[in-house]
Coordinates of C-alpha atoms in Angstrom, one line a residue:
M1 CA 17.8 64.3 -12.6
K2 CA 15.8 65.2 -15.7
T3 CA 17.8 62.5 -17.6
L4 CA 16.7 59.9 -15.0
Y5 CA 13.2 60.9 -15.2
C6 CA 13.2 60.8 -19.0
I7 CA 14.6 57.3 -18.9
L8 CA 11.8 56.2 -16.3
I9 CA 9.1 57.6 -18.7
I10 CA 10.6 55.8 -21.7
A11 CA 10.7 52.4 -19.8
V12 CA 7.1 52.7 -18.8
L13 CA 6.0 53.7 -22.3
L14 CA 7.9 50.5 -23.7
V15 CA 6.1 48.2 -21.2
A16 CA 2.8 49.8 -22.1
I17 CA 3.4 49.4 -25.9
S18 CA 4.7 45.8 -25.5
I19 CA 1.5 44.4 -24.0
P20 CA -0.8 45.1 -26.8
L21 CA 1.8 43.9 -29.2
G22 CA 1.8 40.5 -27.5
I23 CA 5.4 40.8 -26.1
K24 CA 5.2 38.9 -22.7
L25 CA 7.8 38.9 -20.0
R26 CA 9.0 35.4 -19.1
N27 CA 6.7 33.8 -16.4
R28 CA 8.7 31.1 -14.5
Y29 CA 5.4 29.7 -13.4
S30 CA 3.7 29.4 -16.7
A31 CA 2.4 26.1 -18.3
A32 CA 5.2 26.2 -20.8
E33 CA 7.9 26.6 -18.1
Y34 CA 6.3 23.7 -16.3
K35 CA 6.4 21.4 -19.5
A36 CA 10.1 22.4 -19.9
S37 CA 11.1 21.6 -16.5
K38 CA 9.0 18.6 -15.4
H39 CA 11.0 15.8 -17.0
T40 CA 14.1 17.1 -14.8
I41 CA 11.9 16.6 -11.7
I42 CA 10.2 13.3 -12.7
Q43 CA 13.1 11.3 -14.1
P44 CA 15.0 10.9 -10.9
I45 CA 11.7 10.1 -9.0
I46 CA 11.2 7.2 -11.6
S47 CA 14.8 5.8 -11.0
L48 CA 14.8 6.2 -7.2
S49 CA 11.3 4.8 -6.9
K50 CA 12.3 1.7 -9.1
A51 CA 15.5 1.2 -7.0
H52 CA 13.4 1.4 -3.7
A53 CA 10.7 -1.0 -5.1
E54 CA 13.3 -3.6 -6.2
A55 CA 15.1 -3.5 -2.8
Y56 CA 11.8 -3.7 -1.1
W57 CA 10.9 -6.8 -3.1
N58 CA 14.1 -8.5 -2.4
A59 CA 13.8 -7.9 1.4
L60 CA 10.2 -9.4 1.3
V61 CA 11.5 -12.4 -0.5
T62 CA 14.6 -13.1 1.5
G63 CA 13.8 -11.6 4.8
S64 CA 17.6 -10.9 5.4
A65 CA 18.6 -8.0 7.6
K66 CA 21.0 -7.0 4.8
D67 CA 18.2 -6.7 2.2
W68 CA 16.1 -4.8 4.8
A69 CA 18.9 -2.4 5.3
K70 CA 19.2 -1.9 1.6
T71 CA 15.5 -1.1 1.4
E72 CA 15.9 1.6 4.3
Q73 CA 18.8 3.1 2.3
A74 CA 16.8 3.3 -0.9
E75 CA 13.9 4.7 0.8
N76 CA 16.0 7.4 2.3
K77 CA 17.5 8.5 -1.1
L78 CA 14.1 8.8 -2.5
N79 CA 12.9 10.8 0.5
E80 CA 15.9 13.1 0.5
Y81 CA 15.2 13.9 -3.3
L82 CA 11.5 14.5 -2.5
A83 CA 12.4 16.6 0.5
D84 CA 14.1 19.3 -1.6
D85 CA 12.6 22.5 -0.4
E86 CA 13.4 24.5 -3.4
T87 CA 11.6 22.2 -5.8
F88 CA 8.7 22.0 -3.4
R89 CA 8.3 25.8 -3.4
Y90 CA 8.6 25.8 -7.2
L91 CA 5.8 23.3 -7.6
E92 CA 3.6 25.0 -4.9
K93 CA 3.8 28.4 -6.7
I94 CA 3.1 26.9 -10.2
Y95 CA 0.2 24.9 -8.6
V96 CA -1.2 28.0 -7.0
A97 CA -0.7 30.1 -10.1
G98 CA -3.1 27.9 -12.0
E99 CA -1.8 28.4 -15.5
V100 CA -1.3 24.6 -16.1
D101 CA -4.7 23.8 -17.3
E102 CA -4.2 21.0 -19.7
Y103 CA -5.9 18.1 -17.9
V104 CA -2.9 15.5 -18.0
D105 CA -0.2 18.1 -17.1
R106 CA -2.6 19.6 -14.5
R107 CA -3.1 16.1 -12.9
E108 CA 0.6 15.3 -13.1
L109 CA 1.4 18.6 -11.3
E110 CA -1.2 17.9 -8.6
I111 CA 0.4 14.6 -7.9
L112 CA 3.9 15.9 -7.8
Y113 CA 2.9 18.8 -5.5
L114 CA 1.1 16.5 -3.0
T115 CA 4.0 14.0 -3.1
Y116 CA 6.5 16.7 -2.3
K117 CA 4.3 18.2 0.3
A118 CA 4.1 14.9 2.2
H119 CA 7.9 14.8 2.3
N120 CA 8.3 18.4 3.5
G121 CA 8.6 17.6 7.0
K122 CA 11.8 17.6 9.4
K123 CA 14.4 15.4 7.6
E124 CA 15.6 13.6 10.7
L125 CA 12.3 12.8 11.9
I126 CA 11.3 11.3 8.5
K127 CA 14.6 9.2 8.5
E128 CA 13.7 7.9 12.0
T129 CA 10.3 6.9 10.8
I130 CA 11.6 5.0 7.9
A131 CA 14.2 3.2 9.9
L132 CA 11.6 2.1 12.5
S133 CA 9.0 1.1 9.8
A134 CA 11.6 -1.0 8.1
S135 CA 12.6 -2.7 11.4
I136 CA 8.9 -3.5 12.2
E137 CA 8.3 -4.9 8.7
M138 CA 11.3 -7.2 9.0
K139 CA 10.3 -8.6 12.4
F140 CA 6.7 -8.9 11.2
N141 CA 7.4 -10.6 7.9
T142 CA 10.1 -13.0 9.1
F143 CA 7.9 -14.1 12.2
R144 CA 6.9 -17.8 12.2
T145 CA 4.4 -19.4 14.6
Q146 CA 5.9 -21.5 17.3
W147 CA 3.5 -24.3 18.3
E148 CA 4.1 -27.6 20.0
G149 CA 7.8 -27.5 19.2
K150 CA 7.3 -26.7 15.6
N151 CA 7.7 -23.6 13.2
L152 CA 4.4 -23.2 11.3
T153 CA 3.9 -21.1 8.2
D154 CA 0.7 -19.0 7.9
N155 CA -0.4 -21.7 5.3
Q156 CA 0.0 -24.5 7.9
V157 CA -1.7 -22.5 10.6
Q158 CA -4.7 -21.8 8.1
A159 CA -5.0 -25.4 7.3
I160 CA -5.4 -26.2 11.1
L161 CA -8.0 -23.6 11.6
E162 CA -9.9 -24.9 8.7
T163 CA -9.8 -28.6 9.4
S164 CA -9.6 -29.1 13.2
T165 CA -12.6 -29.2 15.4
D166 CA -10.7 -29.3 18.7
S167 CA -11.4 -25.9 20.3
K168 CA -8.2 -26.3 22.5
V169 CA -6.0 -26.9 19.4
L170 CA -7.6 -24.0 17.5
E171 CA -7.1 -21.7 20.4
G172 CA -3.5 -22.7 20.9
V173 CA -2.4 -22.4 17.3
W174 CA -4.3 -19.0 16.9
K175 CA -2.8 -17.5 20.0
A176 CA 0.7 -18.7 18.9
Q177 CA 0.3 -17.1 15.6
K178 CA -0.9 -13.8 17.2
A179 CA 2.2 -13.7 19.4
V180 CA 3.6 -11.6 16.5
G181 CA 1.8 -8.7 18.2
S182 CA 4.1 -8.8 21.2
V183 CA 7.1 -8.9 18.9
V184 CA 6.3 -5.5 17.2
A185 CA 3.8 -3.7 19.6
K186 CA 6.4 -1.4 21.4
D187 CA 7.9 -0.3 18.0
I188 CA 4.4 0.2 16.5
I189 CA 3.4 2.5 19.2
K190 CA 6.6 4.5 18.9
L191 CA 6.2 4.8 15.2
V192 CA 2.6 6.1 15.7
K193 CA 3.9 8.8 17.9
L194 CA 6.7 9.7 15.5
R195 CA 4.3 9.9 12.5
N196 CA 1.8 11.9 14.5
Q197 CA 4.7 14.3 15.5
L198 CA 5.7 14.6 11.8
A199 CA 2.0 15.4 10.8
S200 CA 1.7 17.9 13.5
S201 CA 4.9 19.7 12.4
L202 CA 3.1 20.0 8.8
G203 CA -0.1 21.4 10.3
Y204 CA -2.2 18.3 10.5
A205 CA -4.1 16.8 13.4
N206 CA -2.5 13.4 13.1
Y207 CA -0.8 11.2 10.6
H208 CA -4.1 9.5 9.7
T209 CA -5.7 12.8 8.7
M210 CA -2.4 13.9 6.9
S211 CA -2.2 10.6 4.8
L212 CA -5.9 10.8 3.8
T213 CA -5.7 14.5 2.8
L214 CA -2.5 14.2 0.9
R215 CA -4.1 11.3 -1.1
E216 CA -7.0 13.7 -1.8
Q217 CA -9.6 12.2 0.5
S218 CA -11.6 13.9 3.1
P219 CA -11.4 12.1 6.5
D220 CA -15.0 13.3 7.1
E221 CA -16.3 12.0 3.8
V222 CA -14.5 8.7 4.4
F223 CA -16.1 8.1 7.8
E224 CA -19.5 9.2 6.4
L225 CA -19.1 6.5 3.6
L226 CA -18.2 3.9 6.1
D227 CA -21.2 4.9 8.4
W228 CA -23.5 4.7 5.2
V229 CA -22.2 1.3 4.4
H230 CA -22.7 0.1 7.9
Q231 CA -26.2 1.4 8.1
Q232 CA -27.0 -0.3 4.7
T233 CA -25.6 -3.6 5.5
I234 CA -25.9 -4.1 9.3
L235 CA -29.3 -6.0 9.3
N236 CA -28.3 -8.4 6.5
Y237 CA -24.8 -8.8 8.3
M238 CA -26.4 -9.7 11.5
R239 CA -28.9 -12.1 9.9
S240 CA -26.1 -13.9 8.0
K241 CA -23.8 -14.0 11.1
K242 CA -26.6 -15.7 13.1
E243 CA -26.8 -18.3 10.5
I244 CA -23.0 -18.9 10.5
D245 CA -22.9 -18.9 14.2
S246 CA -25.4 -21.5 14.3
V247 CA -23.6 -23.9 11.9
L248 CA -20.2 -23.2 13.7
A249 CA -21.6 -23.8 17.3
R250 CA -22.7 -27.3 16.0
R251 CA -19.5 -28.0 14.2
Y252 CA -17.4 -27.3 17.5
N253 CA -19.9 -28.8 19.9
T254 CA -20.3 -25.4 21.8
T255 CA -22.8 -22.7 22.2
V256 CA -23.1 -19.5 20.1
L257 CA -22.1 -17.4 23.1
Q258 CA -18.9 -19.4 23.5
L259 CA -17.7 -18.9 19.9
M260 CA -14.2 -17.3 19.8
P261 CA -12.1 -15.7 16.9
W262 CA -10.3 -19.1 16.4
H263 CA -13.6 -20.7 15.5
Y264 CA -14.0 -18.7 12.4
Q265 CA -11.3 -20.5 10.3
D266 CA -9.3 -17.5 9.1
L267 CA -6.5 -15.6 10.6
Y268 CA -7.7 -12.1 9.6
F269 CA -11.4 -12.6 8.9
Q270 CA -10.9 -12.1 5.2
K271 CA -13.3 -14.7 4.1
L272 CA -16.3 -16.8 5.2
P273 CA -15.7 -20.0 7.2
K274 CA -16.6 -23.2 5.4
L275 CA -20.1 -24.0 6.2
Y276 CA -20.5 -27.1 4.1
N277 CA -18.4 -30.3 3.8
H278 CA -17.6 -29.9 0.2
S279 CA -14.1 -28.4 -0.5
F280 CA -13.0 -27.0 -3.9
D281 CA -9.3 -28.0 -2.9
E282 CA -9.7 -31.4 -4.5
Y283 CA -10.1 -29.8 -8.0
Y284 CA -6.5 -28.3 -7.7
R285 CA -4.7 -31.0 -5.8
N286 CA -3.0 -32.6 -8.8
T287 CA -2.9 -29.6 -11.0
S288 CA -0.5 -26.8 -11.6
L289 CA -1.7 -23.4 -10.4
E290 CA 1.0 -21.8 -12.6
R291 CA -0.5 -23.4 -15.7
I292 CA -4.0 -22.7 -14.7
T293 CA -3.3 -19.0 -13.9
E294 CA -1.4 -18.6 -17.3
E295 CA -4.3 -20.3 -19.2
F296 CA -6.9 -18.2 -17.4
Y297 CA -5.2 -14.8 -18.4
G298 CA -4.3 -16.2 -21.8
S299 CA -7.9 -16.8 -22.5
M300 CA -8.5 -13.1 -22.2
N301 CA -5.4 -12.4 -24.5
M302 CA -3.3 -11.2 -21.4
P303 CA -0.2 -13.2 -21.7
I304 CA 1.6 -13.1 -18.2
D305 CA 4.8 -15.2 -19.0
D306 CA 7.0 -12.4 -18.1
V307 CA 5.1 -11.7 -14.8
M308 CA 5.5 -15.5 -13.9
R309 CA 9.2 -15.5 -14.6
K310 CA 9.8 -12.5 -12.3
S311 CA 7.5 -13.8 -9.5
D312 CA 8.3 -15.8 -6.3
L313 CA 5.5 -18.2 -5.6
Y314 CA 6.5 -20.6 -2.9
S315 CA 7.3 -20.6 0.8
K316 CA 10.8 -20.2 2.0
P317 CA 12.4 -19.2 5.4
G318 CA 12.3 -15.6 6.1
K319 CA 10.0 -14.7 3.1
S320 CA 6.9 -12.6 3.8
Q321 CA 3.8 -14.8 3.9
H322 CA 1.3 -12.3 2.6
A323 CA 0.1 -12.1 -0.9
L324 CA 1.5 -9.1 -2.8
C325 CA 1.7 -7.8 -6.3
M326 CA 4.2 -5.0 -6.9
D327 CA 4.3 -2.5 -9.6
I328 CA 7.8 -1.6 -10.5
Y329 CA 8.0 1.5 -12.7
L330 CA 10.6 1.8 -15.3
S331 CA 10.6 4.2 -18.3
L332 CA 6.8 3.9 -18.9
I333 CA 6.9 0.0 -18.6
H334 CA 5.2 -1.5 -15.8
I335 CA 6.8 -4.7 -14.4
C336 CA 4.4 -6.6 -12.2
R337 CA 5.7 -9.1 -9.8
C338 CA 3.7 -11.4 -7.7
R339 CA 4.8 -13.0 -4.3
R340 CA 2.7 -15.6 -2.6
S341 CA 3.3 -18.4 -0.4
T342 CA 1.4 -20.8 -2.6
L343 CA 0.0 -24.2 -2.1
C344 CA -2.2 -26.1 -4.6
R345 CA -5.4 -25.0 -3.1
S346 CA -8.5 -23.0 -4.3
R347 CA -7.5 -20.3 -1.8
W348 CA -4.7 -19.2 -4.2
S349 CA -6.4 -19.9 -7.7
P350 CA -7.1 -17.1 -10.0
Y351 CA -10.8 -18.1 -9.7
H352 CA -10.8 -17.5 -6.0

């Protein structure tokens, strides 16, 4: 018993002596340990994210069920990696410990921690949301407007909205394009419920709150900002809209009160209707948008030859019709790819 007591006293003395001498016990949650281990965490994320981005790109361009299935598989692999509970707990403890104080490392740790936290829900539930989301995107992106026995692209629908003055034609083509809603409505409602269920399991009120919070935004602050913007702009907005409505009512030979969404010349209300007869399209009609775009960025010493070579710029069956620029991450090199359903119009020019 005396021997055990002596050993204990000696051990306490050794620890007491080691502290002033600067001899520290190994801390698994120190900044040094994080620096040593972070690459083993990050490198697989880069590889899996790149694989998912490329699969997603191919699905958007081809619209094939096979490519959408590959996208789902790639996202599941990325999610499975990010859902590793042991890694999440390690990141959480090192994040809470607060010893990583160098700015870049600290910011990197924050992003890793929040990314893993977002994927820390029930695995089967996450897998179900991924499958349903991919299905919805495929249906939405491959949808084509059926109107008067023809398949119309969004560019063709947009052209009709901008040029026709026949309210019946405008209403018909507008509603035909919006029929995409009925194609995906049930699945979207189901997806909302699944995502809210996932958010609830992680302690959030709903998926919207969770998404904002894990992207380091406060839902209250976001809504306060939107309310402030509304208050600052509402009078000018109403004044401008009154002028626009007056012009459109004359154009369509109707009253302001009878103006409908299809009279505003844009499928998504992303730009102002044309209020004047002049069109900038004529300046681009006999030109190459690719050449103009390359010259535009080249004038700023920003060559985009590689981007153009990897891009897909023209309409094709099944291809998503919405403008997109993807950043595919590979070993610190950013490969940017653009996908547009391009026409020679000012709408798609670099000056627009």
